[in-house]
JSON list of C-alpha atoms in Angstrom, two decimals:
[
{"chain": "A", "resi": 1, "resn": "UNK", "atom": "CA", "xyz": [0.00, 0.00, 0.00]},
{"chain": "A", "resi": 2, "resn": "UNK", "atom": "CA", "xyz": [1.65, 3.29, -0.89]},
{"chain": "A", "resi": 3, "resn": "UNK", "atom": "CA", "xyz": [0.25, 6.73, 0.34]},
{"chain": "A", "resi": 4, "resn": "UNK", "atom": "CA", "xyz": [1.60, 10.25, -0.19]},
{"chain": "A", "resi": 5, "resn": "UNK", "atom": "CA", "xyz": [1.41, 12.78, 2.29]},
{"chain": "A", "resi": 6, "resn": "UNK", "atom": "CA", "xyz": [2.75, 16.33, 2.23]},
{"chain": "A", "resi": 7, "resn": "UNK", "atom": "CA", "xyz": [4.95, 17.53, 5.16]},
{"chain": "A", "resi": 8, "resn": "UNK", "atom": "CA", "xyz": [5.99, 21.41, 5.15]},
{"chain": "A", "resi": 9, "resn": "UNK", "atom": "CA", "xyz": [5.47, 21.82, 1.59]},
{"chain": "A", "resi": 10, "resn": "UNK", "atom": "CA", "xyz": [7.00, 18.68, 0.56]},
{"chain": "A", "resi": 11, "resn": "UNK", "atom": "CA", "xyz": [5.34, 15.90, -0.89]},
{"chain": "A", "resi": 12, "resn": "UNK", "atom": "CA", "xyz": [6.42, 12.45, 0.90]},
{"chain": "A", "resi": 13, "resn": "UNK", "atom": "CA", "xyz": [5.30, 8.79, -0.37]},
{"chain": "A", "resi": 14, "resn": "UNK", "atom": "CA", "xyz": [5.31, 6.29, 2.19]},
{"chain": "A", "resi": 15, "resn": "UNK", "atom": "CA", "xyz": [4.76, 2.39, 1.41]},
{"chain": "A", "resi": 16, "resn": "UNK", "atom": "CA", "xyz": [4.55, -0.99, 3.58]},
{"chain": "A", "resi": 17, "resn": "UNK", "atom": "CA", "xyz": [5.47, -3.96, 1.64]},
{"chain": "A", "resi": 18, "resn": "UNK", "atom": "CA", "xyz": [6.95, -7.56, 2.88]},
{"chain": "A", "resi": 19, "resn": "UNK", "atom": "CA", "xyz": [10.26, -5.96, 3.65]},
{"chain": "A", "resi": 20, "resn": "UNK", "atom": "CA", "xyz": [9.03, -2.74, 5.29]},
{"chain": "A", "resi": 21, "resn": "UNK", "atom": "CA", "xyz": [9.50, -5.14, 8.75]},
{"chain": "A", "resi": 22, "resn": "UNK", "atom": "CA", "xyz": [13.18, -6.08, 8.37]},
{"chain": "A", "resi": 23, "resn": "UNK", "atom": "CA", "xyz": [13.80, -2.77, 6.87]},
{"chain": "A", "resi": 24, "resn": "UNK", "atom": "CA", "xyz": [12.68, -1.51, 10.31]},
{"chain": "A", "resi": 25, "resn": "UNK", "atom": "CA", "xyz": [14.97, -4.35, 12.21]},
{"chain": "A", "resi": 26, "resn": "UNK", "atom": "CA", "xyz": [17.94, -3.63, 9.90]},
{"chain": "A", "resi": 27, "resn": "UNK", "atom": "CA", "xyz": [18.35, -0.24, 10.28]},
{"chain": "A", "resi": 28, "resn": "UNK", "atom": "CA", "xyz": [17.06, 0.20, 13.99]},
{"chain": "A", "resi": 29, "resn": "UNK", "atom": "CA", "xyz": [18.06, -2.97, 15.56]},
{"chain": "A", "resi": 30, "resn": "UNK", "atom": "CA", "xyz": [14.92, -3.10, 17.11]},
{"chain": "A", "resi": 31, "resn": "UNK", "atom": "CA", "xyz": [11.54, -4.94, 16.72]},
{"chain": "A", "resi": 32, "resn": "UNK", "atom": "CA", "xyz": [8.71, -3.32, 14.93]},
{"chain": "A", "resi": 33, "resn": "UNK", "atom": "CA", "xyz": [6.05, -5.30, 16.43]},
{"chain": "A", "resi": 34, "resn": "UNK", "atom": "CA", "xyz": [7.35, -4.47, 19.60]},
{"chain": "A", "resi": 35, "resn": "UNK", "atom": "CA", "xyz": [7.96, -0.88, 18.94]},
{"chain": "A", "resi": 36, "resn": "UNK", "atom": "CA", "xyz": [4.28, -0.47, 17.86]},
{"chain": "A", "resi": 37, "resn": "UNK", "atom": "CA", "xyz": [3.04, -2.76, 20.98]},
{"chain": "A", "resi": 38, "resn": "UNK", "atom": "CA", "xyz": [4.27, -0.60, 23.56]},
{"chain": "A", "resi": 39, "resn": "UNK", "atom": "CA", "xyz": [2.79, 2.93, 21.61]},
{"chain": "A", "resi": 40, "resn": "UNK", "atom": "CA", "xyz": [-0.93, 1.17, 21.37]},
{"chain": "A", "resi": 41, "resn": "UNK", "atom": "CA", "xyz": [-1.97, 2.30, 24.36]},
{"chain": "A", "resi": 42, "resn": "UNK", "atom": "CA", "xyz": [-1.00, 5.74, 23.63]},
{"chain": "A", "resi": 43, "resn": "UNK", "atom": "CA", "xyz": [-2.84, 5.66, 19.77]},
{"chain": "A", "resi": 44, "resn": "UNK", "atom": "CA", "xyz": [-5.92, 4.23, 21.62]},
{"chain": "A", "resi": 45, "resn": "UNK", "atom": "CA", "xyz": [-5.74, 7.25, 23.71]},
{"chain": "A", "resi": 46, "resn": "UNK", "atom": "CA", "xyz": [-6.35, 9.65, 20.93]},
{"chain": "A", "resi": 47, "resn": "UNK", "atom": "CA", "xyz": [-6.58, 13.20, 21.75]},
{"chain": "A", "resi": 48, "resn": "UNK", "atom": "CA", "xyz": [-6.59, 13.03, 25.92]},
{"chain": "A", "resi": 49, "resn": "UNK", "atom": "CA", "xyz": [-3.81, 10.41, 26.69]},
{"chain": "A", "resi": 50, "resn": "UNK", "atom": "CA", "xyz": [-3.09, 10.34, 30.87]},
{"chain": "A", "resi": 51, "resn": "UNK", "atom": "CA", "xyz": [0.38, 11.27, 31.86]},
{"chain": "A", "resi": 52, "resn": "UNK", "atom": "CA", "xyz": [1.41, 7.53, 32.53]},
{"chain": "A", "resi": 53, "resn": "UNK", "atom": "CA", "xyz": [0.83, 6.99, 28.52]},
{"chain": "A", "resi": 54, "resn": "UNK", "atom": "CA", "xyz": [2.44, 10.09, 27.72]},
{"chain": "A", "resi": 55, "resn": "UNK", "atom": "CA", "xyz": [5.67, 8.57, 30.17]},
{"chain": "A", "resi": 56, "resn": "UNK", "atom": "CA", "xyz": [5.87, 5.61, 28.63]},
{"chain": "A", "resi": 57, "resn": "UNK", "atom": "CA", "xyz": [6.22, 7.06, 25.00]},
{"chain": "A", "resi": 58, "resn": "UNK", "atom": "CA", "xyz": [9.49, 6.97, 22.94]},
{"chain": "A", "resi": 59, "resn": "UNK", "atom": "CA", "xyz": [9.08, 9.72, 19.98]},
{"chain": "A", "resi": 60, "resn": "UNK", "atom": "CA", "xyz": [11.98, 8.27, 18.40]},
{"chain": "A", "resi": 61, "resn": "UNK", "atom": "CA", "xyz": [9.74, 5.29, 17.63]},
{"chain": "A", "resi": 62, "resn": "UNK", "atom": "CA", "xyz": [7.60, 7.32, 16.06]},
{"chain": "A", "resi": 63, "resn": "UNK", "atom": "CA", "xyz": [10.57, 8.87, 13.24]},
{"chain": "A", "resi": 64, "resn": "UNK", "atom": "CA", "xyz": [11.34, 5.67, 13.10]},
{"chain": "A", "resi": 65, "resn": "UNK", "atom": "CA", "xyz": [8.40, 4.38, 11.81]},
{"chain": "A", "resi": 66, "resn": "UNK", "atom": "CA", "xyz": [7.90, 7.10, 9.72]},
{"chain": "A", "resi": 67, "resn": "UNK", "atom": "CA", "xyz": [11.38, 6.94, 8.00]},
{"chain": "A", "resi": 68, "resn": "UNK", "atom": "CA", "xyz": [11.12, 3.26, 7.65]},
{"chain": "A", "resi": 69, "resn": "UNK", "atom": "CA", "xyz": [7.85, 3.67, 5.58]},
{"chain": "A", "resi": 70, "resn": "UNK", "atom": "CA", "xyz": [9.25, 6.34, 3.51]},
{"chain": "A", "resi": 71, "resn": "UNK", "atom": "CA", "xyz": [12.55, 4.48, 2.59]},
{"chain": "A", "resi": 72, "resn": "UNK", "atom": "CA", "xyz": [10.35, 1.61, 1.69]},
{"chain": "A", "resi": 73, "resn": "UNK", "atom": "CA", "xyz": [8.07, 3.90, -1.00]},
{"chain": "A", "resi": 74, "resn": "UNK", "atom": "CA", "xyz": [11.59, 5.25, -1.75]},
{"chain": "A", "resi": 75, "resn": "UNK", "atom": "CA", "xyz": [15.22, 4.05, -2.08]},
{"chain": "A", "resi": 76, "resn": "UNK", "atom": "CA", "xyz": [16.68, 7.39, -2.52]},
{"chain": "A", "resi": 77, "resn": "UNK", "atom": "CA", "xyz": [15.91, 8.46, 0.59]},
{"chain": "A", "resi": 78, "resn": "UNK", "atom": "CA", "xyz": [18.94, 9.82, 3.32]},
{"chain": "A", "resi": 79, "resn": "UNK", "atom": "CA", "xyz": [19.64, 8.16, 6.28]},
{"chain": "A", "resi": 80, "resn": "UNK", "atom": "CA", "xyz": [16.98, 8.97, 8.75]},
{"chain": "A", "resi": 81, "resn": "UNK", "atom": "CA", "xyz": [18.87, 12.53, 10.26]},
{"chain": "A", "resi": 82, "resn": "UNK", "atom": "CA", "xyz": [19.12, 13.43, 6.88]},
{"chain": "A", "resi": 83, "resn": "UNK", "atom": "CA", "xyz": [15.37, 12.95, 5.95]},
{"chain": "A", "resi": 84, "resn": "UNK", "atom": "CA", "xyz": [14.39, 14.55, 9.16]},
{"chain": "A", "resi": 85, "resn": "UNK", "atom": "CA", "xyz": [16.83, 17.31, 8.42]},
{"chain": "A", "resi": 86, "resn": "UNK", "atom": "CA", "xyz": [15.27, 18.40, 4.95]},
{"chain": "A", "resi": 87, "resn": "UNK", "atom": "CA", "xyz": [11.90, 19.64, 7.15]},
{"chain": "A", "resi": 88, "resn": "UNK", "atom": "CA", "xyz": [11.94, 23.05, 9.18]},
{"chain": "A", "resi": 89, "resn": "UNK", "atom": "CA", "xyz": [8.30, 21.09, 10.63]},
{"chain": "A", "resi": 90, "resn": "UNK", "atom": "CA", "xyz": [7.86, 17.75, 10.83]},
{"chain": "A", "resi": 91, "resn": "UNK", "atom": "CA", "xyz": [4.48, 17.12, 12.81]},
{"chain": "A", "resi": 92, "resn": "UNK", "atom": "CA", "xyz": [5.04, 13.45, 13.65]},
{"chain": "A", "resi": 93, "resn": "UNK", "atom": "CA", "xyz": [2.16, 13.08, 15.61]},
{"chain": "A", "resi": 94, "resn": "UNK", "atom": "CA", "xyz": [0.10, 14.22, 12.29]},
{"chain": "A", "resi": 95, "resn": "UNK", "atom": "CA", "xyz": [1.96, 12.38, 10.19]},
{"chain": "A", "resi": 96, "resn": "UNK", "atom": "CA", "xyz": [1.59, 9.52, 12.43]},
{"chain": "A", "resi": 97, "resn": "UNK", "atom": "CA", "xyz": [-2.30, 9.20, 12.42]},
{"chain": "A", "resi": 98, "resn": "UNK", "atom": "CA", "xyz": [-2.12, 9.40, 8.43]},
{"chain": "A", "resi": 99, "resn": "UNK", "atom": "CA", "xyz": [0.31, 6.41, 8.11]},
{"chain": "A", "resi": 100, "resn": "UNK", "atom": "CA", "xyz": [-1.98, 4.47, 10.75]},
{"chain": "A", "resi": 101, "resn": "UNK", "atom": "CA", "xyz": [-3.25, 2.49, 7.74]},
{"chain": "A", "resi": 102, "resn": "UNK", "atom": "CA", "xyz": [0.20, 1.44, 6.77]},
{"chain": "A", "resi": 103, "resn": "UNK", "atom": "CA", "xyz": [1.47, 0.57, 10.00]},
{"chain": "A", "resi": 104, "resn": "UNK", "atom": "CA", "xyz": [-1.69, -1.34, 10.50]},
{"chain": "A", "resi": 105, "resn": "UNK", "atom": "CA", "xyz": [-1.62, -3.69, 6.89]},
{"chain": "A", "resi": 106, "resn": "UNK", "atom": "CA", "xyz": [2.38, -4.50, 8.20]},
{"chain": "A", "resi": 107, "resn": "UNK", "atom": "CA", "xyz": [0.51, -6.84, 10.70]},
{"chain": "A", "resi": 108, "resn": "UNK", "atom": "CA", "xyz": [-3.02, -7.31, 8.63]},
{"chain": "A", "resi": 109, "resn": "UNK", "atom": "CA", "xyz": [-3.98, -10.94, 7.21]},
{"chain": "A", "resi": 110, "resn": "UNK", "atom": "CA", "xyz": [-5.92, -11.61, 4.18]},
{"chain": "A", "resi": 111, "resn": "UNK", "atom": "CA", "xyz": [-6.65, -14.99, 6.18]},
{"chain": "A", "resi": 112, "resn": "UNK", "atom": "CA", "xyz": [-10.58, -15.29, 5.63]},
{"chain": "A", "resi": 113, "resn": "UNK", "atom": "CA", "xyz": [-12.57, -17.05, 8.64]},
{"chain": "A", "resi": 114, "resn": "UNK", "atom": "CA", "xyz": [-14.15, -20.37, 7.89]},
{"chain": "A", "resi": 115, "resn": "UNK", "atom": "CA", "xyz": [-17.47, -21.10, 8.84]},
{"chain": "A", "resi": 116, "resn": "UNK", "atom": "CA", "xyz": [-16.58, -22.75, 11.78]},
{"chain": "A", "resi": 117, "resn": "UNK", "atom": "CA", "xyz": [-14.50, -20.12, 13.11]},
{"chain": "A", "resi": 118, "resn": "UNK", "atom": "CA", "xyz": [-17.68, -17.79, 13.20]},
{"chain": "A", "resi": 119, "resn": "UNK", "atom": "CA", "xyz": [-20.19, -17.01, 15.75]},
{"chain": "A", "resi": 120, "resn": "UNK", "atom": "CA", "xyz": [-23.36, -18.60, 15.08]},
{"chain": "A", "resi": 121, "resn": "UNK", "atom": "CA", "xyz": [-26.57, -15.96, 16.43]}
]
């Protein structure tokens, strides 16, 4: 899934694809799935998150993320100070709930329930 979003002026395509994962691990040295994990309760939060979510967050996750996605739409793009670098803004938590979508089809299944998998009413 690819998406384009602009960020102070600039127009920024970010993808998820099989390798957008290990892309993530590569670069980071950290898990993705774990990464994410420990931010849900945060995102679930939305707009009025209590202090003890706001403590627990790591906003380097969160350029993380974002700069994995983008170097997966786009090989060309810098090392992740770099990319940052080229924005006087960069509203991460903006950009954040636009690439939701993404994040979320990195861990999505196309798996279809069988009948006897589903509730019967």
């Amino acid at each position: 899934m690819l998406k384009t979003i602009e960020i102070d002026g600039k127009k920024v395509r970010f993808e998820s694809r099989g390798s957008t994962i290990l892309r993530y691990k590569k670069q980071f040295h950290r898990d993705f799935l774990a990464d994410i994990m420990k931010m849900k309760d945060l995102m679930v939060a939305g707009d009025d998150p209590t202090y003890e979510q706001i403590k627990t967050l790591d906003m380097e996750v969160f350029f993380n993320i974002a700069w994995t996605l983008a170097k997966t739409a786009d090989n060309s793009i810098p090392e992740p100070m770099e990319f940052l670098d080229q924005f006087e803004e960069f509203p991460i938590m903006d950009v954040m709930l636009e690439l939701n979508e993404l994040i979320t089809q990195s861990f999505a299944t196309t798996k279809k329930k069988s009948r006897k998998n589903q509730k019967v009413k």
